[in-house]
Amino acid sequence: MAPTREKSLSEREFELLLEGAGRIDEPVQRLESRAAILIGGRLGLRPGETTHLSSSWIDHERQMIRIPEHHACTKGRDGGLCGYCRQAIEQRLRHNPDSRFEDFADLYWLPKTEAAARTVPFHFSYRVRVAIDLLITEHGGWPYSFSTLQRRLNTALDLAPRLSRNTTSLHGLRATAASYHASRGLDLAALRAMFGWEDIATARQYLNVDGAMTRRALNNIH
């Protein structure tokens, strides 16, 4: 938990990262980078969730992303499983030595936990709404593998003023989103539901990041 929290961006750093994405010359890659940053850093989707994001997950009318309990992965070569899903299956096999790869192949992609199959609203941010709309219009979802998602973030970091490649990560963007919403008053239950955490203690760790919750409470009474 701690290493991910250390990669959380302040609001100023997040804007600098978006500036880096805006400096990407190729228009479609610029769109993809910006979408990846906003989906991770404001909606808190896990990297595996963003990798498998599909137009079928988007409820445009209610402005929500519905992360399903199962989604057939076709992000690999010849429409097969991507490397992210293959790695997840290999990990399961280490805990199930009597099983075969094929026993799990039809299950993927799967959310990380049962709680991770959830609904994530995006109505609150115009920038996020536009980014999702452009991504769906251009590609019908995230069109590539996990490795390309990582490359789009790295390119934005390389081009962002005063940020380095080590400033954040894909998981750090998720921590950024959690800190952002907690600091604005999203309560414990809503934070847990939005981020799909099974353990409520994980959500509780974000509730008073840098004293933001205390500051807001003081503003309300003075």
PDB file of C-alpha atoms in Angstrom:
ATOM      1  CA  MET A   1       0.000   0.000   0.000  1.00  0.00           C
ATOM      2  CA  ALA A   2       2.721   2.488   0.993  1.00  0.00           C
ATOM      3  CA  PRO A   3       4.683   2.386  -2.295  1.00  0.00           C
ATOM      4  CA  THR A   4       1.481   3.116  -4.250  1.00  0.00           C
ATOM      5  CA  ARG A   5       0.568   6.007  -1.953  1.00  0.00           C
ATOM      6  CA  GLU A   6       4.048   7.450  -2.472  1.00  0.00           C
ATOM      7  CA  LYS A   7       3.293   7.627  -6.213  1.00  0.00           C
ATOM      8  CA  SER A   8       0.116   9.642  -5.644  1.00  0.00           C
ATOM      9  CA  LEU A   9       0.175  13.000  -7.425  1.00  0.00           C
ATOM     10  CA  SER A  10      -0.801  16.354  -5.981  1.00  0.00           C
ATOM     11  CA  GLU A  11      -3.330  18.362  -7.995  1.00  0.00           C
ATOM     12  CA  ARG A  12      -0.529  20.512  -9.391  1.00  0.00           C
ATOM     13  CA  GLU A  13       1.487  17.445 -10.427  1.00  0.00           C
ATOM     14  CA  PHE A  14      -1.605  15.948 -12.031  1.00  0.00           C
ATOM     15  CA  GLU A  15      -2.075  19.076 -14.151  1.00  0.00           C
ATOM     16  CA  LEU A  16       1.598  18.944 -15.165  1.00  0.00           C
ATOM     17  CA  LEU A  17       1.129  15.321 -16.212  1.00  0.00           C
ATOM     18  CA  LEU A  18      -1.849  16.297 -18.383  1.00  0.00           C
ATOM     19  CA  GLU A  19       0.331  19.047 -19.852  1.00  0.00           C
ATOM     20  CA  GLY A  20       2.851  16.361 -20.777  1.00  0.00           C
ATOM     21  CA  ALA A  21       0.141  14.365 -22.531  1.00  0.00           C
ATOM     22  CA  GLY A  22      -0.860  17.507 -24.404  1.00  0.00           C
ATOM     23  CA  ARG A  23       2.679  17.817 -25.758  1.00  0.00           C
ATOM     24  CA  ILE A  24       2.552  14.468 -27.574  1.00  0.00           C
ATOM     25  CA  ASP A  25       2.814  15.249 -31.288  1.00  0.00           C
ATOM     26  CA  GLU A  26       0.719  12.406 -32.696  1.00  0.00           C
ATOM     27  CA  PRO A  27      -2.976  13.325 -32.200  1.00  0.00           C
ATOM     28  CA  VAL A  28      -4.350   9.839 -31.518  1.00  0.00           C
ATOM     29  CA  GLN A  29      -1.564   8.990 -29.082  1.00  0.00           C
ATOM     30  CA  ARG A  30      -2.176  12.330 -27.374  1.00  0.00           C
ATOM     31  CA  LEU A  31      -5.865  11.441 -26.998  1.00  0.00           C
ATOM     32  CA  GLU A  32      -4.997   7.967 -25.651  1.00  0.00           C
ATOM     33  CA  SER A  33      -2.484   9.299 -23.141  1.00  0.00           C
ATOM     34  CA  ARG A  34      -4.862  11.930 -21.849  1.00  0.00           C
ATOM     35  CA  ALA A  35      -7.691   9.393 -21.535  1.00  0.00           C
ATOM     36  CA  ALA A  36      -5.460   6.920 -19.674  1.00  0.00           C
ATOM     37  CA  ILE A  37      -4.362   9.620 -17.208  1.00  0.00           C
ATOM     38  CA  LEU A  38      -7.888  10.878 -16.535  1.00  0.00           C
ATOM     39  CA  ILE A  39      -9.434   7.405 -16.254  1.00  0.00           C
ATOM     40  CA  GLY A  40      -6.726   6.308 -13.838  1.00  0.00           C
ATOM     41  CA  GLY A  41      -6.176   9.567 -11.978  1.00  0.00           C
ATOM     42  CA  ARG A  42      -9.780  10.718 -11.570  1.00  0.00           C
ATOM     43  CA  LEU A  43     -11.893   7.543 -11.811  1.00  0.00           C
ATOM     44  CA  GLY A  44      -9.371   5.249 -10.140  1.00  0.00           C
ATOM     45  CA  LEU A  45      -9.679   2.321 -12.517  1.00  0.00           C
ATOM     46  CA  ARG A  46      -7.039  -0.343 -12.042  1.00  0.00           C
ATOM     47  CA  PRO A  47      -4.611  -0.733 -14.979  1.00  0.00           C
ATOM     48  CA  GLY A  48      -6.157  -4.086 -15.876  1.00  0.00           C
ATOM     49  CA  GLU A  49      -9.594  -2.495 -15.920  1.00  0.00           C
ATOM     50  CA  THR A  50      -8.488   0.318 -18.208  1.00  0.00           C
ATOM     51  CA  THR A  51      -6.722  -2.175 -20.479  1.00  0.00           C
ATOM     52  CA  HIS A  52      -9.973  -4.073 -21.011  1.00  0.00           C
ATOM     53  CA  LEU A  53     -12.276  -1.038 -21.105  1.00  0.00           C
ATOM     54  CA  SER A  54     -14.926  -1.581 -23.771  1.00  0.00           C
ATOM     55  CA  SER A  55     -17.742   0.518 -25.194  1.00  0.00           C
ATOM     56  CA  SER A  56     -20.128  -2.082 -23.746  1.00  0.00           C
ATOM     57  CA  TRP A  57     -19.076  -0.937 -20.270  1.00  0.00           C
ATOM     58  CA  ILE A  58     -20.172   2.650 -20.848  1.00  0.00           C
ATOM     59  CA  ASP A  59     -23.616   3.852 -19.812  1.00  0.00           C
ATOM     60  CA  HIS A  60     -23.635   7.169 -21.649  1.00  0.00           C
ATOM     61  CA  GLU A  61     -27.066   8.184 -20.441  1.00  0.00           C
ATOM     62  CA  ARG A  62     -26.195   7.828 -16.758  1.00  0.00           C
ATOM     63  CA  GLN A  63     -22.513   8.664 -17.354  1.00  0.00           C
ATOM     64  CA  MET A  64     -21.175   5.579 -15.639  1.00  0.00           C
ATOM     65  CA  ILE A  65     -18.641   2.829 -16.338  1.00  0.00           C
ATOM     66  CA  ARG A  66     -19.987  -0.592 -15.411  1.00  0.00           C
ATOM     67  CA  ILE A  67     -17.069  -2.932 -14.759  1.00  0.00           C
ATOM     68  CA  PRO A  68     -18.390  -6.455 -15.406  1.00  0.00           C
ATOM     69  CA  GLU A  69     -17.741  -9.699 -13.557  1.00  0.00           C
ATOM     70  CA  HIS A  70     -16.201 -11.118 -16.737  1.00  0.00           C
ATOM     71  CA  HIS A  71     -15.019  -9.785 -20.070  1.00  0.00           C
ATOM     72  CA  ALA A  72     -13.560 -11.959 -22.819  1.00  0.00           C
ATOM     73  CA  CYS A  73     -10.003 -10.783 -23.466  1.00  0.00           C
ATOM     74  CA  THR A  74      -8.985 -10.384 -27.114  1.00  0.00           C
ATOM     75  CA  LYS A  75      -6.059  -7.990 -26.607  1.00  0.00           C
ATOM     76  CA  GLY A  76      -3.333 -10.528 -27.361  1.00  0.00           C
ATOM     77  CA  ARG A  77      -1.906 -11.710 -30.648  1.00  0.00           C
ATOM     78  CA  ASP A  78      -4.489 -12.989 -33.118  1.00  0.00           C
ATOM     79  CA  GLY A  79      -7.287 -11.930 -30.781  1.00  0.00           C
ATOM     80  CA  GLY A  80      -6.182 -14.148 -27.917  1.00  0.00           C
ATOM     81  CA  LEU A  81      -5.388 -13.422 -24.299  1.00  0.00           C
ATOM     82  CA  CYS A  82      -3.150 -10.451 -23.592  1.00  0.00           C
ATOM     83  CA  GLY A  83       0.036 -10.652 -21.558  1.00  0.00           C
ATOM     84  CA  TYR A  84      -1.709  -9.116 -18.536  1.00  0.00           C
ATOM     85  CA  CYS A  85      -4.283 -11.922 -18.456  1.00  0.00           C
ATOM     86  CA  ARG A  86      -1.677 -14.598 -19.145  1.00  0.00           C
ATOM     87  CA  GLN A  87       0.354 -13.358 -16.209  1.00  0.00           C
ATOM     88  CA  ALA A  88      -2.737 -13.473 -13.983  1.00  0.00           C
ATOM     89  CA  ILE A  89      -3.406 -17.078 -15.037  1.00  0.00           C
ATOM     90  CA  GLU A  90       0.212 -18.075 -14.398  1.00  0.00           C
ATOM     91  CA  GLN A  91      -0.123 -16.658 -10.901  1.00  0.00           C
ATOM     92  CA  ARG A  92      -3.257 -18.715 -10.311  1.00  0.00           C
ATOM     93  CA  LEU A  93      -1.479 -21.830 -11.553  1.00  0.00           C
ATOM     94  CA  ARG A  94       1.228 -21.361  -8.943  1.00  0.00           C
ATOM     95  CA  HIS A  95      -1.493 -21.663  -6.307  1.00  0.00           C
ATOM     96  CA  ASN A  96      -3.252 -24.498  -8.193  1.00  0.00           C
ATOM     97  CA  PRO A  97      -0.431 -26.791  -9.340  1.00  0.00           C
ATOM     98  CA  ASP A  98      -2.840 -29.542 -10.454  1.00  0.00           C
ATOM     99  CA  SER A  99      -4.613 -27.221 -12.913  1.00  0.00           C
ATOM    100  CA  ARG A 100      -3.768 -26.379 -16.514  1.00  0.00           C
ATOM    101  CA  PHE A 101      -3.592 -23.030 -18.280  1.00  0.00           C
ATOM    102  CA  GLU A 102      -6.652 -23.961 -20.330  1.00  0.00           C
ATOM    103  CA  ASP A 103      -8.685 -24.472 -17.159  1.00  0.00           C
ATOM    104  CA  PHE A 104      -8.585 -20.728 -16.506  1.00  0.00           C
ATOM    105  CA  ALA A 105      -8.254 -19.254 -19.994  1.00  0.00           C
ATOM    106  CA  ASP A 106     -11.994 -18.842 -20.593  1.00  0.00           C
ATOM    107  CA  LEU A 107     -12.371 -16.908 -17.335  1.00  0.00           C
ATOM    108  CA  TYR A 108     -10.277 -13.935 -18.359  1.00  0.00           C
ATOM    109  CA  TRP A 109     -10.439 -11.048 -18.154  1.00  0.00           C
ATOM    110  CA  LEU A 110     -11.655 -11.009 -14.520  1.00  0.00           C
ATOM    111  CA  PRO A 111     -11.783  -8.098 -12.057  1.00  0.00           C
ATOM    112  CA  LYS A 112      -9.251  -8.399  -9.243  1.00  0.00           C
ATOM    113  CA  THR A 113     -11.908  -9.189  -6.629  1.00  0.00           C
ATOM    114  CA  GLU A 114     -15.676  -9.600  -6.410  1.00  0.00           C
ATOM    115  CA  ALA A 115     -15.925  -6.034  -5.094  1.00  0.00           C
ATOM    116  CA  ALA A 116     -14.083  -4.778  -8.181  1.00  0.00           C
ATOM    117  CA  ALA A 117     -17.102  -5.550 -10.385  1.00  0.00           C
ATOM    118  CA  ARG A 118     -18.742  -2.204  -9.799  1.00  0.00           C
ATOM    119  CA  THR A 119     -20.177   0.987 -11.280  1.00  0.00           C
ATOM    120  CA  VAL A 120     -17.959   4.081 -11.492  1.00  0.00           C
ATOM    121  CA  PRO A 121     -19.689   7.422 -12.222  1.00  0.00           C
ATOM    122  CA  PHE A 122     -17.895   9.986 -14.364  1.00  0.00           C
ATOM    123  CA  HIS A 123     -20.548  12.716 -14.518  1.00  0.00           C
ATOM    124  CA  PHE A 124     -18.632  14.955 -12.097  1.00  0.00           C
ATOM    125  CA  SER A 125     -15.834  15.862 -14.526  1.00  0.00           C
ATOM    126  CA  TYR A 126     -16.266  17.456 -17.928  1.00  0.00           C
ATOM    127  CA  ARG A 127     -12.686  16.555 -18.841  1.00  0.00           C
ATOM    128  CA  VAL A 128     -13.235  12.901 -18.041  1.00  0.00           C
ATOM    129  CA  ARG A 129     -16.522  12.825 -19.975  1.00  0.00           C
ATOM    130  CA  VAL A 130     -14.851  14.270 -23.061  1.00  0.00           C
ATOM    131  CA  ALA A 131     -11.853  11.912 -22.793  1.00  0.00           C
ATOM    132  CA  ILE A 132     -14.069   8.831 -22.551  1.00  0.00           C
ATOM    133  CA  ASP A 133     -16.277  10.011 -25.410  1.00  0.00           C
ATOM    134  CA  LEU A 134     -13.271  10.596 -27.674  1.00  0.00           C
ATOM    135  CA  LEU A 135     -11.693   7.256 -26.742  1.00  0.00           C
ATOM    136  CA  ILE A 136     -14.928   5.359 -27.431  1.00  0.00           C
ATOM    137  CA  THR A 137     -15.481   7.241 -30.701  1.00  0.00           C
ATOM    138  CA  GLU A 138     -11.916   6.613 -31.873  1.00  0.00           C
ATOM    139  CA  HIS A 139     -11.424   3.029 -30.707  1.00  0.00           C
ATOM    140  CA  GLY A 140     -14.565   1.653 -29.029  1.00  0.00           C
ATOM    141  CA  GLY A 141     -12.611   1.390 -25.766  1.00  0.00           C
ATOM    142  CA  TRP A 142      -8.967   0.967 -24.879  1.00  0.00           C
ATOM    143  CA  PRO A 143      -7.623  -0.653 -28.057  1.00  0.00           C
ATOM    144  CA  TYR A 144      -4.255  -2.013 -26.967  1.00  0.00           C
ATOM    145  CA  SER A 145      -2.455  -4.109 -24.403  1.00  0.00           C
ATOM    146  CA  PHE A 146      -1.299  -3.219 -20.914  1.00  0.00           C
ATOM    147  CA  SER A 147       2.202  -2.452 -22.192  1.00  0.00           C
ATOM    148  CA  THR A 148       0.867   0.297 -24.482  1.00  0.00           C
ATOM    149  CA  LEU A 149      -1.063   1.789 -21.566  1.00  0.00           C
ATOM    150  CA  GLN A 150       2.237   1.963 -19.681  1.00  0.00           C
ATOM    151  CA  ARG A 151       3.993   3.552 -22.650  1.00  0.00           C
ATOM    152  CA  ARG A 152       1.351   6.280 -22.980  1.00  0.00           C
ATOM    153  CA  LEU A 153       1.861   7.219 -19.331  1.00  0.00           C
ATOM    154  CA  ASN A 154       5.649   7.147 -19.661  1.00  0.00           C
ATOM    155  CA  THR A 155       5.554   9.419 -22.697  1.00  0.00           C
ATOM    156  CA  ALA A 156       3.434  11.960 -20.825  1.00  0.00           C
ATOM    157  CA  LEU A 157       5.820  11.819 -17.859  1.00  0.00           C
ATOM    158  CA  ASP A 158       8.815  12.358 -20.128  1.00  0.00           C
ATOM    159  CA  LEU A 159       7.187  15.436 -21.682  1.00  0.00           C
ATOM    160  CA  ALA A 160       5.676  16.867 -18.493  1.00  0.00           C
ATOM    161  CA  PRO A 161       7.456  19.897 -17.023  1.00  0.00           C
ATOM    162  CA  ARG A 162       9.204  19.212 -13.695  1.00  0.00           C
ATOM    163  CA  LEU A 163       8.141  15.559 -13.512  1.00  0.00           C
ATOM    164  CA  SER A 164      10.335  12.499 -13.942  1.00  0.00           C
ATOM    165  CA  ARG A 165       9.600   8.970 -15.128  1.00  0.00           C
ATOM    166  CA  ASN A 166       9.539   7.863 -11.470  1.00  0.00           C
ATOM    167  CA  THR A 167       7.037  10.466 -10.281  1.00  0.00           C
ATOM    168  CA  THR A 168       4.044   8.160 -10.633  1.00  0.00           C
ATOM    169  CA  SER A 169       2.868   4.870 -12.124  1.00  0.00           C
ATOM    170  CA  LEU A 170      -0.355   3.349 -13.372  1.00  0.00           C
ATOM    171  CA  HIS A 171      -1.159   2.214  -9.832  1.00  0.00           C
ATOM    172  CA  GLY A 172      -0.023   5.617  -8.592  1.00  0.00           C
ATOM    173  CA  LEU A 173      -2.741   7.205 -10.725  1.00  0.00           C
ATOM    174  CA  ARG A 174      -5.318   5.104  -8.895  1.00  0.00           C
ATOM    175  CA  ALA A 175      -3.919   6.333  -5.571  1.00  0.00           C
ATOM    176  CA  THR A 176      -4.090   9.869  -6.983  1.00  0.00           C
ATOM    177  CA  ALA A 177      -7.800   9.436  -7.673  1.00  0.00           C
ATOM    178  CA  ALA A 178      -8.458   8.027  -4.201  1.00  0.00           C
ATOM    179  CA  SER A 179      -6.660  10.916  -2.508  1.00  0.00           C
ATOM    180  CA  TYR A 180      -8.451  13.439  -4.740  1.00  0.00           C
ATOM    181  CA  HIS A 181     -11.955  12.209  -3.897  1.00  0.00           C
ATOM    182  CA  ALA A 182     -11.234  11.609  -0.217  1.00  0.00           C
ATOM    183  CA  SER A 183      -9.929  15.158   0.144  1.00  0.00           C
ATOM    184  CA  ARG A 184     -13.205  16.461  -1.315  1.00  0.00           C
ATOM    185  CA  GLY A 185     -15.376  14.679   1.172  1.00  0.00           C
ATOM    186  CA  LEU A 186     -16.347  11.365  -0.428  1.00  0.00           C
ATOM    187  CA  ASP A 187     -17.317   9.278   2.568  1.00  0.00           C
ATOM    188  CA  LEU A 188     -15.894   5.923   3.525  1.00  0.00           C
ATOM    189  CA  ALA A 189     -18.644   3.744   2.041  1.00  0.00           C
ATOM    190  CA  ALA A 190     -18.750   5.636  -1.263  1.00  0.00           C
ATOM    191  CA  LEU A 191     -14.965   5.630  -1.556  1.00  0.00           C
ATOM    192  CA  ARG A 192     -14.855   1.892  -0.980  1.00  0.00           C
ATOM    193  CA  ALA A 193     -17.598   1.281  -3.546  1.00  0.00           C
ATOM    194  CA  MET A 194     -16.066   3.536  -6.200  1.00  0.00           C
ATOM    195  CA  PHE A 195     -12.638   1.930  -5.963  1.00  0.00           C
ATOM    196  CA  GLY A 196     -13.833  -1.637  -5.503  1.00  0.00           C
ATOM    197  CA  TRP A 197     -11.933  -2.385  -2.300  1.00  0.00           C
ATOM    198  CA  GLU A 198     -12.929  -5.446  -0.311  1.00  0.00           C
ATOM    199  CA  ASP A 199     -11.196  -4.210   2.837  1.00  0.00           C
ATOM    200  CA  ILE A 200     -12.679  -1.017   4.259  1.00  0.00           C
ATOM    201  CA  ALA A 201      -9.347  -0.331   5.971  1.00  0.00           C
ATOM    202  CA  THR A 202      -7.870   0.443   2.561  1.00  0.00           C
ATOM    203  CA  ALA A 203     -10.423   3.180   1.993  1.00  0.00           C
ATOM    204  CA  ARG A 204      -9.854   4.545   5.505  1.00  0.00           C
ATOM    205  CA  GLN A 205      -6.168   5.166   4.744  1.00  0.00           C
ATOM    206  CA  TYR A 206      -7.132   7.845   2.227  1.00  0.00           C
ATOM    207  CA  LEU A 207      -9.613   9.758   4.346  1.00  0.00           C
ATOM    208  CA  ASN A 208      -7.262  12.282   5.899  1.00  0.00           C
ATOM    209  CA  VAL A 209      -4.423  12.510   3.389  1.00  0.00           C
ATOM    210  CA  ASP A 210      -2.283  15.571   4.202  1.00  0.00           C
ATOM    211  CA  GLY A 211      -4.929  16.877   6.613  1.00  0.00           C
ATOM    212  CA  ALA A 212      -7.368  17.712   3.811  1.00  0.00           C
ATOM    213  CA  MET A 213     -10.339  16.242   5.644  1.00  0.00           C
ATOM    214  CA  THR A 214      -9.530  18.217   8.804  1.00  0.00           C
ATOM    215  CA  ARG A 215      -9.093  21.404   6.771  1.00  0.00           C
ATOM    216  CA  ARG A 216     -12.509  20.934   5.119  1.00  0.00           C
ATOM    217  CA  ALA A 217     -14.179  20.297   8.480  1.00  0.00           C
ATOM    218  CA  LEU A 218     -12.649  23.478   9.904  1.00  0.00           C
ATOM    219  CA  ASN A 219     -13.863  25.473   6.904  1.00  0.00           C
ATOM    220  CA  ASN A 220     -17.381  24.203   7.528  1.00  0.00           C
ATOM    221  CA  ILE A 221     -17.507  25.496  11.104  1.00  0.00           C
ATOM    222  CA  HIS A 222     -15.563  28.755  10.866  1.00  0.00           C
TER     223      HIS A 222
END
